[in-house]
Coordinates of C-alpha atoms and ligand atoms in Angstrom, one line a residue:
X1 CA -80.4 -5.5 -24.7
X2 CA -77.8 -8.2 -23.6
X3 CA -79.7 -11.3 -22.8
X4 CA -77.9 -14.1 -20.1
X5 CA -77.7 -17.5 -21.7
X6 CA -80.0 -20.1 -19.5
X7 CA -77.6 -21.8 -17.3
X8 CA -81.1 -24.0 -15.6
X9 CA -84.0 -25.5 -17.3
X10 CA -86.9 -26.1 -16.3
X11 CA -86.8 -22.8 -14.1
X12 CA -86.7 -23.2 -10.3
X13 CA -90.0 -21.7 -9.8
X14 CA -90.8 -25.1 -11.3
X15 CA -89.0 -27.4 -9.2
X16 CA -91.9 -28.3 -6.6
X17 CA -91.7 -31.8 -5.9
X18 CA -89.4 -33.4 -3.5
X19 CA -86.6 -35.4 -4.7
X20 CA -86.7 -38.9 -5.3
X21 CA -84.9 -40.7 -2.4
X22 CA -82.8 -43.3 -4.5
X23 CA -81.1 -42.4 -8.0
X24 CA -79.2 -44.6 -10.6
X25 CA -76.8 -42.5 -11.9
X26 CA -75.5 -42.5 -15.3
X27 CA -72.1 -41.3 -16.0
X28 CA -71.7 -38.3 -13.9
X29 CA -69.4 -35.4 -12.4
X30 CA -70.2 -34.2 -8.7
X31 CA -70.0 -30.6 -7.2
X32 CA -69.2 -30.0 -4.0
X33 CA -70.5 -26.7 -2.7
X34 CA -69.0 -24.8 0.5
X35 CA -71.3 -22.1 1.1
X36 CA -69.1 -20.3 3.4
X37 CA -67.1 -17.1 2.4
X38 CA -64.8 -14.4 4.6
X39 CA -66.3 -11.5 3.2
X40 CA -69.1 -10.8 0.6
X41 CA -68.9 -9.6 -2.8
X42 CA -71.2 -6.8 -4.0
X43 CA -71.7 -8.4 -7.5
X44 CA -72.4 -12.2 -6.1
X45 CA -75.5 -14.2 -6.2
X46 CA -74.6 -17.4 -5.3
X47 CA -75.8 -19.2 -1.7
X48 CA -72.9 -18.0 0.8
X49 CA -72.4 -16.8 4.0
X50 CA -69.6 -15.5 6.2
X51 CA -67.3 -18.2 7.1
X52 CA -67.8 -19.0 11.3
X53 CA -65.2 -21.2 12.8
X54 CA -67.7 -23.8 13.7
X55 CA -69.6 -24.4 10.2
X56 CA -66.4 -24.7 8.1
X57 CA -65.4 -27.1 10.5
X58 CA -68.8 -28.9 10.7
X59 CA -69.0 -29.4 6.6
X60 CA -66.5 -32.2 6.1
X61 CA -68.4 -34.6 7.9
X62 CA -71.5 -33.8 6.9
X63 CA -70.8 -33.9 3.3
X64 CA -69.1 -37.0 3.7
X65 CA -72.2 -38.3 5.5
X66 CA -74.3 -37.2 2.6
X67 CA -72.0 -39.3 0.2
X68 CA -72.1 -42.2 2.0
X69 CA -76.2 -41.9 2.4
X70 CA -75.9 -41.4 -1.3
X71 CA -73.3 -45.0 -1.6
X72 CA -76.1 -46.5 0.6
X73 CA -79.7 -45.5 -1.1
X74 CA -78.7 -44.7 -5.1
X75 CA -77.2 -47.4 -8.1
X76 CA -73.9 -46.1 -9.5
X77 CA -73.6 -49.1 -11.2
X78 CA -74.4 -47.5 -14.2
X79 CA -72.2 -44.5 -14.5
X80 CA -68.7 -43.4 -14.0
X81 CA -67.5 -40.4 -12.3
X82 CA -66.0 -37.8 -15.0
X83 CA -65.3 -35.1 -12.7
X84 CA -65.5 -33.3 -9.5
X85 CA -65.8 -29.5 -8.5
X86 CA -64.9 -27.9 -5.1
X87 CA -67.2 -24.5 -5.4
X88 CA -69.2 -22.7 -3.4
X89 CA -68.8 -20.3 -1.6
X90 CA -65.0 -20.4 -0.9
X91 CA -63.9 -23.7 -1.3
X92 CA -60.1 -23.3 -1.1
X93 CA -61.4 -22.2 2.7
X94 CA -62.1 -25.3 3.8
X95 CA -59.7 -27.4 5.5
X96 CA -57.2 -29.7 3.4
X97 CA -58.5 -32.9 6.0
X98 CA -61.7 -31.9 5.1
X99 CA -61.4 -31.3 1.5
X100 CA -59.4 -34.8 1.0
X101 CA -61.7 -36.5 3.4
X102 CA -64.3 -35.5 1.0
X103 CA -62.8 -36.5 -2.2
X104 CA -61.4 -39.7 -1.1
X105 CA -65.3 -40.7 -0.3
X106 CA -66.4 -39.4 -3.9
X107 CA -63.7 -41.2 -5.3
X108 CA -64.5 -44.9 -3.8
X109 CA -67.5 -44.4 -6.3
X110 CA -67.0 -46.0 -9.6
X111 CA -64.7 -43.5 -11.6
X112 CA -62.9 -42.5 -14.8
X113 CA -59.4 -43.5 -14.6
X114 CA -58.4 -40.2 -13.6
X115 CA -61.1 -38.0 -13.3
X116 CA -61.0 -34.3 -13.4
X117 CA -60.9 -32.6 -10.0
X118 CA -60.9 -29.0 -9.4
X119 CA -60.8 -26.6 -6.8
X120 CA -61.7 -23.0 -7.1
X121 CA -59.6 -20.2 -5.2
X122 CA -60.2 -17.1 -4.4
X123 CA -56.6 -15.1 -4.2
X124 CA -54.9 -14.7 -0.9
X125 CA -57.0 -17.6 1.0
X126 CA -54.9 -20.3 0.0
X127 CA -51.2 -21.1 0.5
X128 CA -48.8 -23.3 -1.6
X129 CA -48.2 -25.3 0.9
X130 CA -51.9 -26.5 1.2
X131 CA -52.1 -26.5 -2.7
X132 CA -49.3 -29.1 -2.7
X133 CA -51.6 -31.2 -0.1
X134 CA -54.9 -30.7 -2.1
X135 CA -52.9 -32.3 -5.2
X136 CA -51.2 -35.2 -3.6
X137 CA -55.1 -35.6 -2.3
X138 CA -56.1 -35.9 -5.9
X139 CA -56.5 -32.2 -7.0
X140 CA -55.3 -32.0 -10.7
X141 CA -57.3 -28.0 -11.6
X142 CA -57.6 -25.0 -10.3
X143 CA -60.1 -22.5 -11.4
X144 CA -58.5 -19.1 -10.2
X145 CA -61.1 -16.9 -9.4
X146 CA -59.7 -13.9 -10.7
X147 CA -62.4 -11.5 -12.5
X148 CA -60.4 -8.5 -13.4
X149 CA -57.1 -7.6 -13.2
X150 CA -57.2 -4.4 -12.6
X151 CA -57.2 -3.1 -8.4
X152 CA -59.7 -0.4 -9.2
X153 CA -62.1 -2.4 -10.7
X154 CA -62.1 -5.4 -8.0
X155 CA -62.3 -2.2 -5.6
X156 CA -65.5 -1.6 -7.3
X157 CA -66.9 -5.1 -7.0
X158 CA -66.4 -5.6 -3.9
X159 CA -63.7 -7.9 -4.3
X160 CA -61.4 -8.7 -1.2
X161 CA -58.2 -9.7 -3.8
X162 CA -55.9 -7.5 -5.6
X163 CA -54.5 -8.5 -8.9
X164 CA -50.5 -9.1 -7.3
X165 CA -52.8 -11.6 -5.5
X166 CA -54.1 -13.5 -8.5
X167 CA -50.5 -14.1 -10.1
X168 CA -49.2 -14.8 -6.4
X169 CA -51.6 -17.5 -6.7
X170 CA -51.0 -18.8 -10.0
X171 CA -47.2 -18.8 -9.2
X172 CA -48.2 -21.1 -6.0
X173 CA -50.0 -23.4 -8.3
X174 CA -47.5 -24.1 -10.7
X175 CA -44.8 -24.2 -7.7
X176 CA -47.3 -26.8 -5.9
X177 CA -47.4 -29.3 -9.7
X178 CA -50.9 -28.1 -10.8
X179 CA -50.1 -26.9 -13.7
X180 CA -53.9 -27.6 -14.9
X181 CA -54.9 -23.7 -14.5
X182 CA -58.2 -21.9 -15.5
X183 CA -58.9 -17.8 -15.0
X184 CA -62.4 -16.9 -14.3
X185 CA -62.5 -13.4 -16.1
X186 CA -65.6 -10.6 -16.0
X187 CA -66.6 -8.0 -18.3
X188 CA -69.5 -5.4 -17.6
X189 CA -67.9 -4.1 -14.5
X190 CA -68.2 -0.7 -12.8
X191 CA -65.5 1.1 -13.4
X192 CA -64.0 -1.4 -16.3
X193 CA -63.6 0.6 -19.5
X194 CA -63.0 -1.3 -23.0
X195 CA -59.0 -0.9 -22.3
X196 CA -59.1 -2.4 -18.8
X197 CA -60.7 -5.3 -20.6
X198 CA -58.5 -6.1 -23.6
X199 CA -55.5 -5.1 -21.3
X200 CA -56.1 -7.7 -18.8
X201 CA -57.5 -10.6 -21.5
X202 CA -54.4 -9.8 -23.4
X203 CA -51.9 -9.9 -20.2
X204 CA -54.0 -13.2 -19.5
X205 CA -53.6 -15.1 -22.7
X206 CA -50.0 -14.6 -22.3
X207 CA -49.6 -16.7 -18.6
X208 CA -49.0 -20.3 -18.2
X209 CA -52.9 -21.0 -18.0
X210 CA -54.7 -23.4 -20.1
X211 CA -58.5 -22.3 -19.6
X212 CA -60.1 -19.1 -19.7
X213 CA -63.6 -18.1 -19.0
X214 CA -65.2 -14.8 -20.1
X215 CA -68.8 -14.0 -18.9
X216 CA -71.0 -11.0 -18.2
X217 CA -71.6 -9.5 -15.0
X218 CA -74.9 -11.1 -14.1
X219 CA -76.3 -7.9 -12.4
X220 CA -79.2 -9.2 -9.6
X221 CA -82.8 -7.5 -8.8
X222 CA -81.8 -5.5 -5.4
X223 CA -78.3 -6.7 -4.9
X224 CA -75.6 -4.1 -3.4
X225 CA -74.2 -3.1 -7.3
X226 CA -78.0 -2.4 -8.5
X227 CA -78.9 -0.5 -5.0
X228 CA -75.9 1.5 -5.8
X229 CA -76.9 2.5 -9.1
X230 CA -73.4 1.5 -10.4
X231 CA -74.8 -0.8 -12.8
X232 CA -77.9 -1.5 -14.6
X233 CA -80.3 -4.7 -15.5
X234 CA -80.4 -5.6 -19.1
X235 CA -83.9 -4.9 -19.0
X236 CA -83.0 -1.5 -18.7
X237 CA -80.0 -1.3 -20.5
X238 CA -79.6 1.5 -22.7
X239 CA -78.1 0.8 -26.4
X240 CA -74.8 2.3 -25.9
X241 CA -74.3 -0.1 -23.1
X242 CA -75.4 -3.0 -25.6
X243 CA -73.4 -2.0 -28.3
X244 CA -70.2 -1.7 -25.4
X245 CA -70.5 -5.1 -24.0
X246 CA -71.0 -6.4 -27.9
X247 CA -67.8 -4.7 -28.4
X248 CA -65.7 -6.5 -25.6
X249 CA -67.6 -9.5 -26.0
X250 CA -65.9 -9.5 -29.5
X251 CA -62.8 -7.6 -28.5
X252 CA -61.9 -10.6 -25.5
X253 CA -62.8 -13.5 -28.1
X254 CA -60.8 -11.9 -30.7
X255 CA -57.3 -11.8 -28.2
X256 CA -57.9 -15.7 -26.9
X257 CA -58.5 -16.9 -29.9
X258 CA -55.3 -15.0 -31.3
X259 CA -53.3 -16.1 -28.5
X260 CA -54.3 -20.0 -29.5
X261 CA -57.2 -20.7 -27.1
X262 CA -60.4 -22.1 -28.6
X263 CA -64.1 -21.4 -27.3
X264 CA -66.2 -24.5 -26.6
X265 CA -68.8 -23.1 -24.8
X266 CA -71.0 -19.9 -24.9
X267 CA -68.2 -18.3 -22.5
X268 CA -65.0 -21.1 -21.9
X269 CA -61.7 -21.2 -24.1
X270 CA -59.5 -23.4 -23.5
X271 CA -55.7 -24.6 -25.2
X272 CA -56.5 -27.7 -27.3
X273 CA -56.7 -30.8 -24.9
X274 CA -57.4 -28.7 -22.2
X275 CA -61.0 -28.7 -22.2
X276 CA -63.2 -29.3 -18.8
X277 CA -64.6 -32.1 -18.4
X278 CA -67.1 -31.1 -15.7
X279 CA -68.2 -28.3 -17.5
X280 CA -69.0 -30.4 -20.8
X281 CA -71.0 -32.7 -17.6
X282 CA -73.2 -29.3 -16.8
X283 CA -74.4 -29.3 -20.4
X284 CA -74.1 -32.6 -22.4
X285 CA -77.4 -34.2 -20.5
X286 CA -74.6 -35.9 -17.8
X287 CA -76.0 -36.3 -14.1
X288 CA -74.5 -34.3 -11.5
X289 CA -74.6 -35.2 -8.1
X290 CA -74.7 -32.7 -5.3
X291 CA -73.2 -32.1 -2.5
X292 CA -73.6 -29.8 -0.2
X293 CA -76.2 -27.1 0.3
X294 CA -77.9 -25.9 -2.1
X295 CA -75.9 -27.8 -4.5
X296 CA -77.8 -28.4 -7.8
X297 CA -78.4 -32.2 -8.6
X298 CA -79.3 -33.9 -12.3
X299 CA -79.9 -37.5 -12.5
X300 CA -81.9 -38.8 -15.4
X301 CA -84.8 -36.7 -16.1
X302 CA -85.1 -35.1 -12.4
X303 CA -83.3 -32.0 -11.1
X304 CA -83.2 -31.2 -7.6
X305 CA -81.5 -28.5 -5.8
X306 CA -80.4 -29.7 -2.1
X307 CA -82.1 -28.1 1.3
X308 CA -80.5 -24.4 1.6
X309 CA -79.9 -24.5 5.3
X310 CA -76.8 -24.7 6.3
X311 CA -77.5 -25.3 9.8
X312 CA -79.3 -28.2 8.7
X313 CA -76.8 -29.6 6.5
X314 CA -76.1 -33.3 7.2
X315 CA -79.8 -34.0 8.9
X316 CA -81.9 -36.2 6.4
X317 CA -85.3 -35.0 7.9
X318 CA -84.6 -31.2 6.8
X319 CA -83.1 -32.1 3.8
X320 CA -85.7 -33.9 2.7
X321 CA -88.3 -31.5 3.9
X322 CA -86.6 -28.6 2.4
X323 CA -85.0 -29.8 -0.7
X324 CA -87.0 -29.1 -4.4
X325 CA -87.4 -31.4 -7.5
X326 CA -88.9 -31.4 -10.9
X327 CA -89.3 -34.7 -12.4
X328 CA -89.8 -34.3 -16.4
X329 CA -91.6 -36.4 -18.7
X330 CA -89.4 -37.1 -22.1
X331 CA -90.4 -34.0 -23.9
X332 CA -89.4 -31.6 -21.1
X333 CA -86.0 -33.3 -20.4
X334 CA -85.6 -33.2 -24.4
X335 CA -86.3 -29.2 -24.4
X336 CA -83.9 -29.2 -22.0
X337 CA -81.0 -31.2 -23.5
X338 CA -81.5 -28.9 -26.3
X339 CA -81.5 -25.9 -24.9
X340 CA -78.7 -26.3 -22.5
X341 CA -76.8 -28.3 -25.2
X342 CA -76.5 -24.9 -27.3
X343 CA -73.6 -23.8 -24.2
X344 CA -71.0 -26.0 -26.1
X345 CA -72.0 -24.2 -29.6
X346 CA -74.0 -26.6 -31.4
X347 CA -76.8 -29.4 -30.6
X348 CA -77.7 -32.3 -32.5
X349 CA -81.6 -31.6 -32.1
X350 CA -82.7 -35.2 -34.1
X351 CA -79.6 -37.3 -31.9
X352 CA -81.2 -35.7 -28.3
X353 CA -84.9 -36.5 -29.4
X354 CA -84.0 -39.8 -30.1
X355 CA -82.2 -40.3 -26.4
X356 CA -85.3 -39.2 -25.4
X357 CA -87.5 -41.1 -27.4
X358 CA -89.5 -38.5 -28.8
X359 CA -90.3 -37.1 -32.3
X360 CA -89.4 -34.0 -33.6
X361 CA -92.8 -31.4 -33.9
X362 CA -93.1 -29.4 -36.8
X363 CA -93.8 -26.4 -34.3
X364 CA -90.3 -26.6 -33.1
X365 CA -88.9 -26.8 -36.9
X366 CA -90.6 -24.1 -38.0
X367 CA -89.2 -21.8 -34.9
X368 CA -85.6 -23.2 -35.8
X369 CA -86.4 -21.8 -39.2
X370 CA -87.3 -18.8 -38.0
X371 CA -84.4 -18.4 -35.7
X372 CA -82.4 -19.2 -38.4
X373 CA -83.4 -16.9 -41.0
X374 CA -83.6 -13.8 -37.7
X375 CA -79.8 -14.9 -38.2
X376 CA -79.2 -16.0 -34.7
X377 CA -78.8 -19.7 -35.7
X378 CA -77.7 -21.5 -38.5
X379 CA -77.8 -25.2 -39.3
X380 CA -74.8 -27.2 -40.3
X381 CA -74.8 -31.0 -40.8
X382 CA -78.1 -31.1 -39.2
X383 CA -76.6 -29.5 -36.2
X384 CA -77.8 -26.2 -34.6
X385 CA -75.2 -24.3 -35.0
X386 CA -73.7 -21.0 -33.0
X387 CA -70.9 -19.3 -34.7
X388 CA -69.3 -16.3 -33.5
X389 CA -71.5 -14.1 -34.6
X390 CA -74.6 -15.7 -32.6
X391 CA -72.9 -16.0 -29.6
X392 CA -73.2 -12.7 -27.9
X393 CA -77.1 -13.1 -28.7
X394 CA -77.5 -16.7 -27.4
X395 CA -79.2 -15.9 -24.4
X396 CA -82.1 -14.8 -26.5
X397 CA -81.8 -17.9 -28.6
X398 CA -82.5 -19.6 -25.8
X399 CA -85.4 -17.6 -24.4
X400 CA -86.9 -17.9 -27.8
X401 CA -86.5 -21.9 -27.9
X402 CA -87.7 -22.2 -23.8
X403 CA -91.1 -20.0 -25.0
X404 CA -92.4 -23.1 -27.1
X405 CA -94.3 -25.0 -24.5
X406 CA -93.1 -28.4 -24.3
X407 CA -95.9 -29.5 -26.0
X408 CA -95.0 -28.4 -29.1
X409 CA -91.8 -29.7 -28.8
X410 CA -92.4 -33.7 -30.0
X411 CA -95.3 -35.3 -31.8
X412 CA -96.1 -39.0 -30.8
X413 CA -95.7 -40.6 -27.5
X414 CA -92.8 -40.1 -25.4
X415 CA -90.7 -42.7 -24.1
X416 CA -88.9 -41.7 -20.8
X417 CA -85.2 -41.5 -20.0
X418 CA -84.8 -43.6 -16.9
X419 CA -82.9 -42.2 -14.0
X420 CA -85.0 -41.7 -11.0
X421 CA -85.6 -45.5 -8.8
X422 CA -89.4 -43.9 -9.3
X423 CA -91.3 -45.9 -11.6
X424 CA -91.6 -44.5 -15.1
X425 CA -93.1 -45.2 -18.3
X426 CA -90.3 -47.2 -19.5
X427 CA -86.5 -47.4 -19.0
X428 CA -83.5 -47.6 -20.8
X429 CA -81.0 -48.5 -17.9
X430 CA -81.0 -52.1 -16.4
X431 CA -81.3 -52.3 -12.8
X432 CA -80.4 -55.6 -10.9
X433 CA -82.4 -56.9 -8.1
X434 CA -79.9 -55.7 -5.0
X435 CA -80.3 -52.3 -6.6
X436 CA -84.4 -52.6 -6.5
X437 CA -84.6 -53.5 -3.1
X438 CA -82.2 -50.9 -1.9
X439 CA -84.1 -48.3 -3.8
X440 CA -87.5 -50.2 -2.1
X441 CA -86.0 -49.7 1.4
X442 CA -86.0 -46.3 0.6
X443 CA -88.0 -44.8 -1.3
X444 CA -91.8 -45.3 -0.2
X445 CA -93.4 -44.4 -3.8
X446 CA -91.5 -46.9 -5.7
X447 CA -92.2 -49.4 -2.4
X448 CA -95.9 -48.6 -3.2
X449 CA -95.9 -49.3 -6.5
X450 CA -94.2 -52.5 -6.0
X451 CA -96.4 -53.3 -3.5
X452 CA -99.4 -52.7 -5.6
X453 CA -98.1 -53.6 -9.2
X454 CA -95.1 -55.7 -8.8
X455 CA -94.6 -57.2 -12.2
X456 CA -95.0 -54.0 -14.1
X457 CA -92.9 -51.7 -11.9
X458 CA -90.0 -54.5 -12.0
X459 CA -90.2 -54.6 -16.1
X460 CA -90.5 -50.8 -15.9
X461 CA -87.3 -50.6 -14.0
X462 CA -85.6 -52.2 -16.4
X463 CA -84.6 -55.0 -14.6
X464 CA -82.2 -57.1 -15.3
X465 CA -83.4 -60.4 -13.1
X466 CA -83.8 -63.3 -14.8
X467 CA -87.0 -64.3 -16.1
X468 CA -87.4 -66.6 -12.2
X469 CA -85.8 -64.2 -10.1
X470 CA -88.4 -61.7 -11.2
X471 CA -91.2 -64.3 -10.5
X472 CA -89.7 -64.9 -7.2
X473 CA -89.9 -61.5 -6.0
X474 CA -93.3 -60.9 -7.4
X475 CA -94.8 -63.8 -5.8
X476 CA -92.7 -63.1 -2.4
X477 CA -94.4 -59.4 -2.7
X478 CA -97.4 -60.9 -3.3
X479 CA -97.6 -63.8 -0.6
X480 CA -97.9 -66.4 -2.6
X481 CA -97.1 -69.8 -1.8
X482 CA -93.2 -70.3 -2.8
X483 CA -92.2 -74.0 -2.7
X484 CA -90.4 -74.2 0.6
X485 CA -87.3 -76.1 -1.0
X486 CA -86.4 -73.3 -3.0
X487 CA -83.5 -71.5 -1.3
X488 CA -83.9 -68.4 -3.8
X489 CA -87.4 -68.0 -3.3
X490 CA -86.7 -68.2 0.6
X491 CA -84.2 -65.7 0.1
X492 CA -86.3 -63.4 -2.0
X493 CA -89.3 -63.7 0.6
X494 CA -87.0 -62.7 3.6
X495 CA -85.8 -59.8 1.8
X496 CA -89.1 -58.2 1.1
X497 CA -90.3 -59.0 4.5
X498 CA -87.1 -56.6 5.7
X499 CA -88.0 -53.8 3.1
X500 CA -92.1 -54.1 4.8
X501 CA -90.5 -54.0 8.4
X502 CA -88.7 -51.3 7.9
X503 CA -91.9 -49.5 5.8
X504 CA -93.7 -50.1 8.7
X505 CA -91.5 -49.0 11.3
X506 CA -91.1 -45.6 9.2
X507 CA -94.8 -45.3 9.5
X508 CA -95.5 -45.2 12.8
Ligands
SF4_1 S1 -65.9 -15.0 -2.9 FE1 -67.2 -15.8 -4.6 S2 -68.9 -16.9 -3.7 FE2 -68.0 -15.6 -2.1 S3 -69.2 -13.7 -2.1 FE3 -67.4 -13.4 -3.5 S4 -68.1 -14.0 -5.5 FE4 -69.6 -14.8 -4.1

């Protein structure tokens, strides 16, 4: 049975808290999802609906609210941004105003010098003319959402796009300067036999495109391909099948990696140099900020996926109400660096405990041992390793790894990463004081704890105030009497009263 790689961790089932309301953000990448498509696939999963005139129009603004809520209430003083994805959804749908207007906001955030933006297309929704705007706007990639490249086989997904389509587009790419281009390719199709496959991997290695992803059909409980009986879940896969998609799992890396690509993660190849950047950010522990609904967020040891309504979208109330979290303590978030760290082929297991500030447990050794003599892992340099031969099988790798409880993952006592403004036990990142009382004014549990603990939470925050500063604002939180000829101290007392006010005017 063909196993999926875990592409979340913890699981969502988990994720029952509500996000924290003020982040400091380490270096990071952001996605942008536009959950709007014209027409449905029968393989797709994702959160979409049909495109309406009035929503697509409506996103823009609302996303670019959400980043400037996000400039307003989190600390970005401590990251950069590596990288930005327009997905969804449809994003080469949305309007080129739209789109820039959005990127020009993310990119007012602290930045790599050039960071890496792509938009994904799906053939036949976007012209070169508006390609040619979307780079001038900043666009430097396009991931061109092509999945097979035969007609009969898109026919069978559901797929709007015919193949004349996909090189249509990739002509209009090139033509428009991007010349930055990745193929998004499927296997496990209905109707896709073994020569479909290698005839359109080896047709795809031969085009002007430096990235190429290759990935299983993720088949979902009750969507339209499994009510038609047209495929089947792994669960009930029968060996023949296995041993099929082993086959073009090995056949498709055996023609990129001819035709000079090289795999980096469990299903991206890419022509030396032309690595992502934002997919290394979804599993090298980066944050990722979201925008959009039901865009998936990562900052420190918290995950959060944003409210799912998209007629919602932009209101703070039924975002807050509606979006889900999952704050881990150092052990979890080490699990999952670990776990999702095995996408790019090999994890440094001792490197991400100490991040975390957690010791290795012997349980977890002796599973790694295990796994290793099962011959799904090895160990190189103290690195666990996937080579070729593990890959197709890394899904239950993984599954094997996320069965330990957490518990059994580290001996001693954790230390946790910071990331969240909510108090922790400890912190790595510094935070200065107009970063505290931002993250004060909004957030009421860190306010509480301020309010109730002062001096701790400040040293647990990190902070970076000097030695008086961090008296000052203790003794303003605390009322005490400030010698009135101090014009810090006055300062610092003013500034807490606003952060009560507006407390108080929250609460009633
Ligand atoms: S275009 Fe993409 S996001 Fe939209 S339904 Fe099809 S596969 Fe899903």
């Amino acid at each position: 049975m063909y196993t999926h790689p875990i592409y979340h961790w913890p699981p969502k089932r988990q994720w029952t808290q509500k996000p924290s309301l003020a982040h400091a953000w380490g270096p990071f990448s952001a996605y942008v999802h536009f959950p709007f498509c014209r027409h449905l696939c029968d393989f797709c999963g994702y959160e979409t609906r049909l495109i309406s005139k009035a929503s697509a129009e409506a996103f823009p603004e609302r996303a670019t609210s959400e980043i400037a809520r996000r400039v307003e209430s989190d600390d970005f003083g401590g990251g950069r941004l590596r990288a930005v994805f327009f997905g969804g959804g449809t994003a080469s749908l949305m309007s080129e105003t739209g789109r820039g207007a959005i990127l020009s906001a993310l990119l007012q955030l602290p930045s790599n010098a050039r960071p890496e933006v792509t938009l994904e297309c799906e053939p036949g929704t976007i012209r070169r003319a508006a390609l040619r705007v979307a780079r001038m706007a900043g666009v430097n990639r396009i991931s061109l959402c092509a999945q097979s490249f035969s007609d009969k086989v898109l026919r069978a997904i559901g797929r709007r796009h015919t193949h004349a389509q996909s090189m249509q587009l990739l002509d209009d790419c090139l033509a428009a300067g991007i010349d930055n281009v990745h193929l998004d390719l499927m296997y496990g199709l209905p109707e896709q036999t073994e020569g479909h496959w290698a005839r359109t991997l080896e047709a795809a290695s031969c085009l002007p495109v430096q990235h190429i992803s290759m990935y299983k059909l993720y088949v979902f409980k009750y969507g339209p391909l499994f009510r038609a009986g047209t495929v089947v879940r792994p669960e009930r896969e029968p060996a023949g099948v296995t041993e099929r998609l082993r086959a073009m799992h090995a056949a498709g890396n055996e023609i990129l990696t001819s035709a000079g690509f090289r795999q980096y993660t469990l299903t991206e190849y890419a022509r030396p140099g032309s690595e992502s950047e934002y997919i290394a950010s979804c599993f090298d522990g980066g944050d990722v900020l979201p925008i959009g609904p039901a865009a998936f967020g990562r900052c420190g040891n918290e995950v959060w996926e944003n409210s799912p309504y998209v007629h919602t979208y932009g209101d703070a109330d039924a975002e807050a109400t509606h979006a889900r979290a999952l704050r881990m303590d150092a052990t979890e978030a080490f699990k999952r660096d670990v776990i999702l760290g095995l996408w790019l082929l090999s994890v440094r297991v001792d490197e991400i405990a100490s991040t975390h500030g957690v010791e290795v447990g012997e349980r977890l050794l002796s599973l790694i041992d295990r796994l290793r003599a099962e011959g799904l892992i090895e160990v190189r340099d103290g690195a666990l390793t996937l080579e070729e031969r593990h890959r197709f099988r890394a899904g239950e790798t993984m599954a094997r790894l996320a069965d330990l409880d957490a518990g059994h993952w580290s001996t001693g006592q954790p230390r946790a990463r910071a990331g969240t403004a909510e108090p922790s036990s400890g912190a790595e990142r510094t935070t200065t004081l107009s970063t505290v009382l931002r993250m004060a004014r909004r957030d009421p549990a860190l306010f509480a704890a301020l309010e109730e603990n002062p001096d701790a939470t400040l040293r647990r925050l990190g902070c970076t105030l000097r030695e008086r500063r961090i008296s000052e604002l203790v003794r303003a939180i605390t009322a005490e009497d400030i010698p009135g000829s101090e014009p810090g101290a006055n300062e610092m007392t003013e500034a807490w009263s606003a952060v009560r006010r507006e407390h108080a005017m929250r609460s009633v």
